[in-house]
CSV table of C-alpha atoms in Angstrom, one decimal:
chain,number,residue,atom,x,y,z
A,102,UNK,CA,18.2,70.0,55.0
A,103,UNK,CA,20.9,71.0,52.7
A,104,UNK,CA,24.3,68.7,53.0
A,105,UNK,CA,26.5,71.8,54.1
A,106,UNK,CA,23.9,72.8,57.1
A,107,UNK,CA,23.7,69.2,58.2
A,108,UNK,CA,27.1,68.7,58.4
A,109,UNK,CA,27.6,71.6,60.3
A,110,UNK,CA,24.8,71.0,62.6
A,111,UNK,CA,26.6,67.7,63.4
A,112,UNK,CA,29.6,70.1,64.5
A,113,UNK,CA,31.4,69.6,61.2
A,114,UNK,CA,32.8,72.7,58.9
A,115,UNK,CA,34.6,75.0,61.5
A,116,UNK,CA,37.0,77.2,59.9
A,117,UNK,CA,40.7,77.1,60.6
A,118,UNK,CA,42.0,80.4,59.0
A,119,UNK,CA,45.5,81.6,57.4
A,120,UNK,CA,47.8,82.2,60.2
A,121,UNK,CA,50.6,84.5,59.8
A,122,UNK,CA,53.2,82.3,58.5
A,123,UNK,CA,51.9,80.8,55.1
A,124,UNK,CA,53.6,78.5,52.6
A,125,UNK,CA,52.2,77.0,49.0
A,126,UNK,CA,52.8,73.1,48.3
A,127,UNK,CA,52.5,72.3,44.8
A,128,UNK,CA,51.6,68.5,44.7
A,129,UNK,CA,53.1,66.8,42.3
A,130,UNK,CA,51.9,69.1,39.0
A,131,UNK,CA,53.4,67.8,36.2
A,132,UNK,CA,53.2,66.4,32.5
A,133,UNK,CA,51.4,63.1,33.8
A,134,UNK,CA,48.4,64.8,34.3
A,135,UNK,CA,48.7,67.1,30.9
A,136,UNK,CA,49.4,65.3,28.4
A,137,UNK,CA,46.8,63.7,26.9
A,138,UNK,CA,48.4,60.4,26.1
A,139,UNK,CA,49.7,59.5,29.7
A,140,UNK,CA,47.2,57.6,31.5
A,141,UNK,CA,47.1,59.6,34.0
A,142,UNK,CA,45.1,62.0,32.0
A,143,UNK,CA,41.6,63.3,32.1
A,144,UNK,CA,41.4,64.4,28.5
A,145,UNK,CA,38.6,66.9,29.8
A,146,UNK,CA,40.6,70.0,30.4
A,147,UNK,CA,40.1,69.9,34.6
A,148,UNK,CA,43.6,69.2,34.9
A,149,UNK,CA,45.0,72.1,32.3
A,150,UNK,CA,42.5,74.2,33.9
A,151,UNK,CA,43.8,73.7,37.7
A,152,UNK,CA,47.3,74.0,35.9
A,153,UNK,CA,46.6,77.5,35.4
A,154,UNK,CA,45.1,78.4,38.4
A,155,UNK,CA,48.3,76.6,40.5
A,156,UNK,CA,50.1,79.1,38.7
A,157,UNK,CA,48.4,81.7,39.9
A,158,UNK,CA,48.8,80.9,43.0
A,159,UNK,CA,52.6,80.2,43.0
A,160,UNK,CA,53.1,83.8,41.2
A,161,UNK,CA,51.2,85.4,43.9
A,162,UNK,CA,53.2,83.5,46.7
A,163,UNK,CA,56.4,84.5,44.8
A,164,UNK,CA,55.3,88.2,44.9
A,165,UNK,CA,54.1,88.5,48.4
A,166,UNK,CA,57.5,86.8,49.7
A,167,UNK,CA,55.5,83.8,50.7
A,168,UNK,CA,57.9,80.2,50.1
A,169,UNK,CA,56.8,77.5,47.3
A,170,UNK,CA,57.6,73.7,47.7
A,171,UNK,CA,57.3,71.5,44.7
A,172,UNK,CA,56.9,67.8,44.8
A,173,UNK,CA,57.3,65.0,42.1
A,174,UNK,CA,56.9,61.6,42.2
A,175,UNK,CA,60.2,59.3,41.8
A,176,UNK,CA,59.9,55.7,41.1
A,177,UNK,CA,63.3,53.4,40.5
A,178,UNK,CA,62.9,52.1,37.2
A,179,UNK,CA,60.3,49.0,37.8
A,180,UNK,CA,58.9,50.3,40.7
A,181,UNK,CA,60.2,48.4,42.7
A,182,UNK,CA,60.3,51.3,45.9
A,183,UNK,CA,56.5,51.9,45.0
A,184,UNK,CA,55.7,49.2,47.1
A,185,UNK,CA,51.9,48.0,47.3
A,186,UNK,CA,51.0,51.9,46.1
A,187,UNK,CA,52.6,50.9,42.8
A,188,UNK,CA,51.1,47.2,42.8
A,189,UNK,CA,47.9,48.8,43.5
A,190,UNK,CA,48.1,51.8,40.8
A,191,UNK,CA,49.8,50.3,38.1
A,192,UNK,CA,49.3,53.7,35.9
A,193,UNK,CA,52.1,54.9,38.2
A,194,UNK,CA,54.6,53.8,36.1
A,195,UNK,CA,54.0,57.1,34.1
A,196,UNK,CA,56.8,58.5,37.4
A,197,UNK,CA,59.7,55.9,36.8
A,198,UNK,CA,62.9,56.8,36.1
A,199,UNK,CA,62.8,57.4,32.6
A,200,UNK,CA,59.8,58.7,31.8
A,201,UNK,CA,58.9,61.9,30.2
A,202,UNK,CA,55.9,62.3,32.1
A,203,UNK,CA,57.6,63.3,35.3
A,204,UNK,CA,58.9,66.4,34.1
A,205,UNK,CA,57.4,69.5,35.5
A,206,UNK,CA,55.2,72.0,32.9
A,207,UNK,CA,56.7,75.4,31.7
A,208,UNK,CA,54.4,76.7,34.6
A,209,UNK,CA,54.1,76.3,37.4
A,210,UNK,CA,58.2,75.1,37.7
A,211,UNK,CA,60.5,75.2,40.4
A,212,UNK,CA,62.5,78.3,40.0
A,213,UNK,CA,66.2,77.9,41.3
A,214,UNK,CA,66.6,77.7,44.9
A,215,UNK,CA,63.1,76.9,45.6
A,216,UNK,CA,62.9,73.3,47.4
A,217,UNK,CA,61.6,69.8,45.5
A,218,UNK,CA,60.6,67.5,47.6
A,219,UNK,CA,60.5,63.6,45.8
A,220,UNK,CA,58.1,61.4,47.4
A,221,UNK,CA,57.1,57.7,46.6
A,222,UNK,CA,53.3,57.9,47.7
A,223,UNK,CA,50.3,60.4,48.1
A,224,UNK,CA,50.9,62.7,51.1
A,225,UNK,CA,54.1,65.1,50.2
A,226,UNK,CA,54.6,64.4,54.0
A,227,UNK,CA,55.3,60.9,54.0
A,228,UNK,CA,58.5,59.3,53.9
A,229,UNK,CA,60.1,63.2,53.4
A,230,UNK,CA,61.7,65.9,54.9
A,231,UNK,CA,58.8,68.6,54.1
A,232,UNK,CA,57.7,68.9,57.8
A,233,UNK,CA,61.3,69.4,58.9
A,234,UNK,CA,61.8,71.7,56.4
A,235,UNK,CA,58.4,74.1,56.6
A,236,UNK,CA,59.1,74.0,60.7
A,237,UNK,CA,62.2,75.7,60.5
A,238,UNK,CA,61.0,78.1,58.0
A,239,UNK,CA,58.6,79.2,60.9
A,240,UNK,CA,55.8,78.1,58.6
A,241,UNK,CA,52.2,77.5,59.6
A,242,UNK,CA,50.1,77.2,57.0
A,243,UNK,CA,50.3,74.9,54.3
A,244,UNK,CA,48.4,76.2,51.1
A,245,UNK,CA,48.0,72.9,48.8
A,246,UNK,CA,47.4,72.9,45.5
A,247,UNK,CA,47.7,70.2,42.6
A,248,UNK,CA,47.1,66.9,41.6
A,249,UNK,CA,45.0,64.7,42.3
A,250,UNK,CA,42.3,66.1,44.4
A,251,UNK,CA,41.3,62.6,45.4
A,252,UNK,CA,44.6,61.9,46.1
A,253,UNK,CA,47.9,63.5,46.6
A,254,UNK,CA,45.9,66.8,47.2
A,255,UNK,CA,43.7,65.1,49.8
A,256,UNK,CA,46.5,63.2,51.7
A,257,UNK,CA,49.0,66.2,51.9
A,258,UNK,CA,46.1,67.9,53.5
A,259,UNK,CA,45.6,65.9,55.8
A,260,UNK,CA,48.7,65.0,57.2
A,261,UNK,CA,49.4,68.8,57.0
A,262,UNK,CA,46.8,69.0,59.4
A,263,UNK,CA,48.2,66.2,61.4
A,264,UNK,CA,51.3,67.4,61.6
A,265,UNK,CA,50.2,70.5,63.1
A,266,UNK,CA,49.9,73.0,59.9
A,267,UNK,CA,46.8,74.7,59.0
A,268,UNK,CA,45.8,73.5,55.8
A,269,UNK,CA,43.7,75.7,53.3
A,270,UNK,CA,43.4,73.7,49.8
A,271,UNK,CA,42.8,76.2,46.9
A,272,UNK,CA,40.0,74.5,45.1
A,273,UNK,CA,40.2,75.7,41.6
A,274,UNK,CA,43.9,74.7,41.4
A,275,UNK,CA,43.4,71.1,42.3
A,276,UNK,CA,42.6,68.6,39.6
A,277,UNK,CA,41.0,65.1,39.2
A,278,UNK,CA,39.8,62.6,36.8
A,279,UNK,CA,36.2,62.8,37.5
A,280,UNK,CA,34.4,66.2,38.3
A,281,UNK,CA,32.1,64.7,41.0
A,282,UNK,CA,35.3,63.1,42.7
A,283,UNK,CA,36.8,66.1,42.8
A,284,UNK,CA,33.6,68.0,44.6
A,285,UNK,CA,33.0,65.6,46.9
A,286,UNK,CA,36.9,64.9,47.8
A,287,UNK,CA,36.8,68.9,48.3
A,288,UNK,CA,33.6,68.8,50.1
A,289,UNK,CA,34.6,66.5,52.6
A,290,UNK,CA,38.2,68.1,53.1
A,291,UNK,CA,36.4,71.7,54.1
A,292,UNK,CA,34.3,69.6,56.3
A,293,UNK,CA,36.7,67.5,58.4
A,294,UNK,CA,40.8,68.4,57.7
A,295,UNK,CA,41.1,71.8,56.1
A,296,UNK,CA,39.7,75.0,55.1
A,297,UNK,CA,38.7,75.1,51.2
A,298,UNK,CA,38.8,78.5,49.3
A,299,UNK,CA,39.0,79.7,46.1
A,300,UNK,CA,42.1,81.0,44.2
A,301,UNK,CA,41.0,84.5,44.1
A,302,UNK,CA,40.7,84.3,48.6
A,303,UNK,CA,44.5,82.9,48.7
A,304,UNK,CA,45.9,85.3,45.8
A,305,UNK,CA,44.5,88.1,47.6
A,306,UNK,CA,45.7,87.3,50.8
A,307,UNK,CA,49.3,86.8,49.4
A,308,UNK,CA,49.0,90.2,47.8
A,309,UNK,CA,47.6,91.8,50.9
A,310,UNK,CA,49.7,94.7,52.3
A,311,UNK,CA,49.1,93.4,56.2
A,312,UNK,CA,50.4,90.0,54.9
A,313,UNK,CA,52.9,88.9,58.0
A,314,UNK,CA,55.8,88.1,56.6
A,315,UNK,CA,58.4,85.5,57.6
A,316,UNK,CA,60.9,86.9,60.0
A,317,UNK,CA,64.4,87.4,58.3
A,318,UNK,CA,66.3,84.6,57.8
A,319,UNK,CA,63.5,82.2,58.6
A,320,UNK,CA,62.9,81.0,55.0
A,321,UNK,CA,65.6,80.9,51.6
């Protein structure tokens, strides 16, 4: 029996769906993962290649009127609000006050206006104002894209899910080290905490005409 049928003959894999009320978070995209000297890079191109497609995305969201939400990571210089996350993950001095590699890429950027939410570990939802903020948009749906798969992707997911968003995770715009990490962190996301789809499903929804939008006044 193939994975995917096993799983959902074990009552895994149901589908959640946009609702009518979507919003993009852009984890935590930035030079970190780019450049090729940071440690955080995967000097294979998956990351560049999921920078691209996270653009797409957010330019699509733009168009159809649907709200963006960066986030960065933003460590006190030694870390010392890291906590055990930083202890753990040394490399994450690469976000400390300072350091170049925090800065976001030409694209995608925060354009002015749109919100940045600073976090000190994984989930964008942690320790931060996002669910505040994307309830009294009206929001619903959280579509997550960024960096890592295996990790900041997979834990704003999650609690997206928890805190009673629908999460859809656009696969190709999400990046990791190692490409069978990234499958199988993607894999078991669409089977347990959110619905995974490619770019082309969410750019196409965003640009569809029956799109609902946002009442007025509900988002900036």
């Amino acid at each position: 029996m193939e994975r995917g049928d096993d799983y959902a003959a074990a009552g895994f894999l149901g589908r959640l769906g946009f609702g009518v009320r979507p919003a993009v978070v852009v984890v935590d995209v930035v030079t970190a993962y780019l450049d090729p000297e940071s440690p955080l890079s995967d000097r294979g191109g998956r990351f560049e290649r999921a920078r691209e497609a996270a653009a797409q995305v957010v330019d699509a969201a733009r168009t159809g009127g649907v709200p963006v939400v960066f986030t960065e990571v933003r460590l006190m210089a030694g870390g010392a609000d890291g906590g055990l996350f930083r202890r753990k993950v040394p490399a994450l001095a690469a976000f400390e006050a300072g350091s170049p590699w925090a800065a976001f890429p030409d694209e995608p950027a925060p354009l002015p206006g749109e919100v940045v939410v600073s976090k000190q570990y994984a989930s964008a939802f942690f320790g931060t104002s996002l669910a505040s903020t994307l309830t009294a948009w009206g929001v619903d749906t959280v579509v997550v894209v960024g960096f890592s798969t295996s990790g900041c992707v997979r834990a704003t997911a999650v609690d997206a899910l928890q805190h009673g968003f629908r999460p859809i995770v656009a696969a190709d715009a999400c990046g990791d080290r190692d490409v069978d990490v990234h499958e199988h962190n993607l894999f078991d996301l669409d089977a347990k905490y959110a619905d995974v789809v490619a770019v082309s499903d969410v750019v196409a929804h965003f640009l569809a005409p029956s799109l609902s939008r946002t009442s007025e006044g509900a988002v900036p």
